[in-house]
Amino acid sequence: MSSLVVNGRFLSQGVTGVQRYATELVSALSRRNGADSFHVLTPANAHPLVPSLETRQVGILNGHLWEQLELPRFSRKELLLSLCNTGPLYHSNQVPAVHDAAVFAAAAGFSGPFLAWYRYLLPRLCRRARLVLTVSEFSKGELVRYCGADPRKIEVVPNGTDHIDRIVSDPGALEKFRLCGRPFVLGVGSLHPNKNFKIFMEVAEAFAGKGVAFVVAGGGNSQVFAQSGHASDHVRFLGYVTDSELKALYSAATCFLFPSLYEGFGIPPLEAMRCGCPVLASSAASLPEVCGDAALYASPHSAAEFTRQMSRVLESEALREEMTLKGKEKADHFRWDESAARLASSVARLS
């Protein structure tokens, strides 16, 4: 892997799921193959990743312009690894990671310019790449369907979950959020329509007055949700939470509710499982593949179905204990070092 260079644009971005994928995989590759086995090229506004990792700032641009115009010039003789759904179109020796085909299959909530760019970029990137990485068999099928990708050139390299083991749970989080000593259902909130927050609201309303709190971490405060038509008297909005607070919430929640309409992978349910929290998830997209028999499922279009399944979880301690054990076992199958080994093997075959 001595000729491998990593597209370090992700080091100039905030951390969402795809940036975590890049950060954890690059760190795991460094541990596995040594920090001198590849290097990372970054724009000028990047921030450090791993002290021992070789990063080099190149060019004077940032964002898409840097990636499309300057990165190809500085990496033209090397195999380029781009891990965050984008990559330079005119780099012929490239391995991009495309996490899903949401811009085609679940376009609601994306801006017009965003849709136009990614609908143009992704099919061309998939067809021109030497190898395409994605995170699930579901996403592999989506890239074949929507982007015309050759299935023989797609390698599934899933997300890991063991990054959460490094996070120290905040012992004061439950007191801060007034959740000590009471059952609560946790959601990770987002205003994006694909997250299907309306279902979470309807399930919460069905359990109003029954002694169970429904809380949402992240996704803005209650005013933000109200302005978006997602207000509810039965859901508490915690606003931004730290990683340490989120781990404490995962570990103490009675159930994690994830009614998403479309996911290429779905990290939060597996993070919850790793922390011992039973998961009730949508039966759509990649979630049954990723969560397997460790979760309960309901149609993302049926609040009544979610409510019935939630009743099962809340009423049966034995079921919760079974789900906790299965969830921990399932989450342990997804480790960053194993994904890095799969990636390294795939890249080595291109040499």
mmCIF file of C-alpha atoms in Angstrom, residues 185 203 207 210 212 214 254-255 278-281 293-298 304-323 326:
data_model
loop_
_atom_site.group_PDB
_atom_site.id
_atom_site.type_symbol
_atom_site.label_atom_id
_atom_site.label_comp_id
_atom_site.label_asym_id
_atom_site.label_seq_id
_atom_site.Cartn_x
_atom_site.Cartn_y
_atom_site.Cartn_z
ATOM 1 C CA VAL A 185 -37.118 5.964 25.059
ATOM 2 C CA VAL A 203 -45.418 6.786 19.218
ATOM 3 C CA PHE A 207 -47.684 6.483 25.460
ATOM 4 C CA LYS A 210 -47.945 6.103 31.004
ATOM 5 C CA VAL A 212 -42.320 6.719 30.016
ATOM 6 C CA PHE A 214 -39.524 10.130 25.111
ATOM 7 C CA THR A 254 -35.143 1.518 28.027
ATOM 8 C CA CYS A 255 -35.294 1.406 24.235
ATOM 9 C CA PRO A 278 -32.664 -2.634 23.048
ATOM 10 C CA VAL A 279 -33.430 -1.308 19.556
ATOM 11 C CA LEU A 280 -36.733 -0.883 17.737
ATOM 12 C CA ALA A 281 -35.959 0.054 14.140
ATOM 13 C CA ASP A 293 -32.316 -10.563 14.680
ATOM 14 C CA ALA A 294 -30.952 -8.326 17.433
ATOM 15 C CA ALA A 295 -33.612 -5.649 16.866
ATOM 16 C CA LEU A 296 -37.378 -5.509 16.608
ATOM 17 C CA TYR A 297 -38.836 -3.919 13.467
ATOM 18 C CA ALA A 298 -41.858 -2.006 12.273
ATOM 19 C CA ALA A 304 -49.532 1.766 14.982
ATOM 20 C CA GLU A 305 -47.042 -0.991 14.187
ATOM 21 C CA PHE A 306 -44.252 0.864 15.979
ATOM 22 C CA THR A 307 -46.543 1.419 18.958
ATOM 23 C CA ARG A 308 -47.378 -2.308 19.194
ATOM 24 C CA GLN A 309 -43.713 -3.250 19.076
ATOM 25 C CA MET A 310 -42.827 -0.590 21.642
ATOM 26 C CA SER A 311 -45.474 -2.014 23.980
ATOM 27 C CA ARG A 312 -43.765 -5.408 23.757
ATOM 28 C CA VAL A 313 -40.410 -3.886 24.694
ATOM 29 C CA LEU A 314 -41.693 -1.754 27.561
ATOM 30 C CA GLU A 315 -43.851 -4.498 29.083
ATOM 31 C CA SER A 316 -41.331 -7.361 29.054
ATOM 32 C CA GLU A 317 -38.120 -7.227 31.019
ATOM 33 C CA ALA A 318 -37.235 -10.692 29.708
ATOM 34 C CA LEU A 319 -37.521 -9.457 26.111
ATOM 35 C CA ARG A 320 -35.340 -6.432 26.889
ATOM 36 C CA GLU A 321 -32.686 -8.664 28.439
ATOM 37 C CA GLU A 322 -32.737 -10.947 25.395
ATOM 38 C CA MET A 323 -32.456 -7.983 23.038
ATOM 39 C CA LYS A 326 -28.273 -10.180 21.104
#
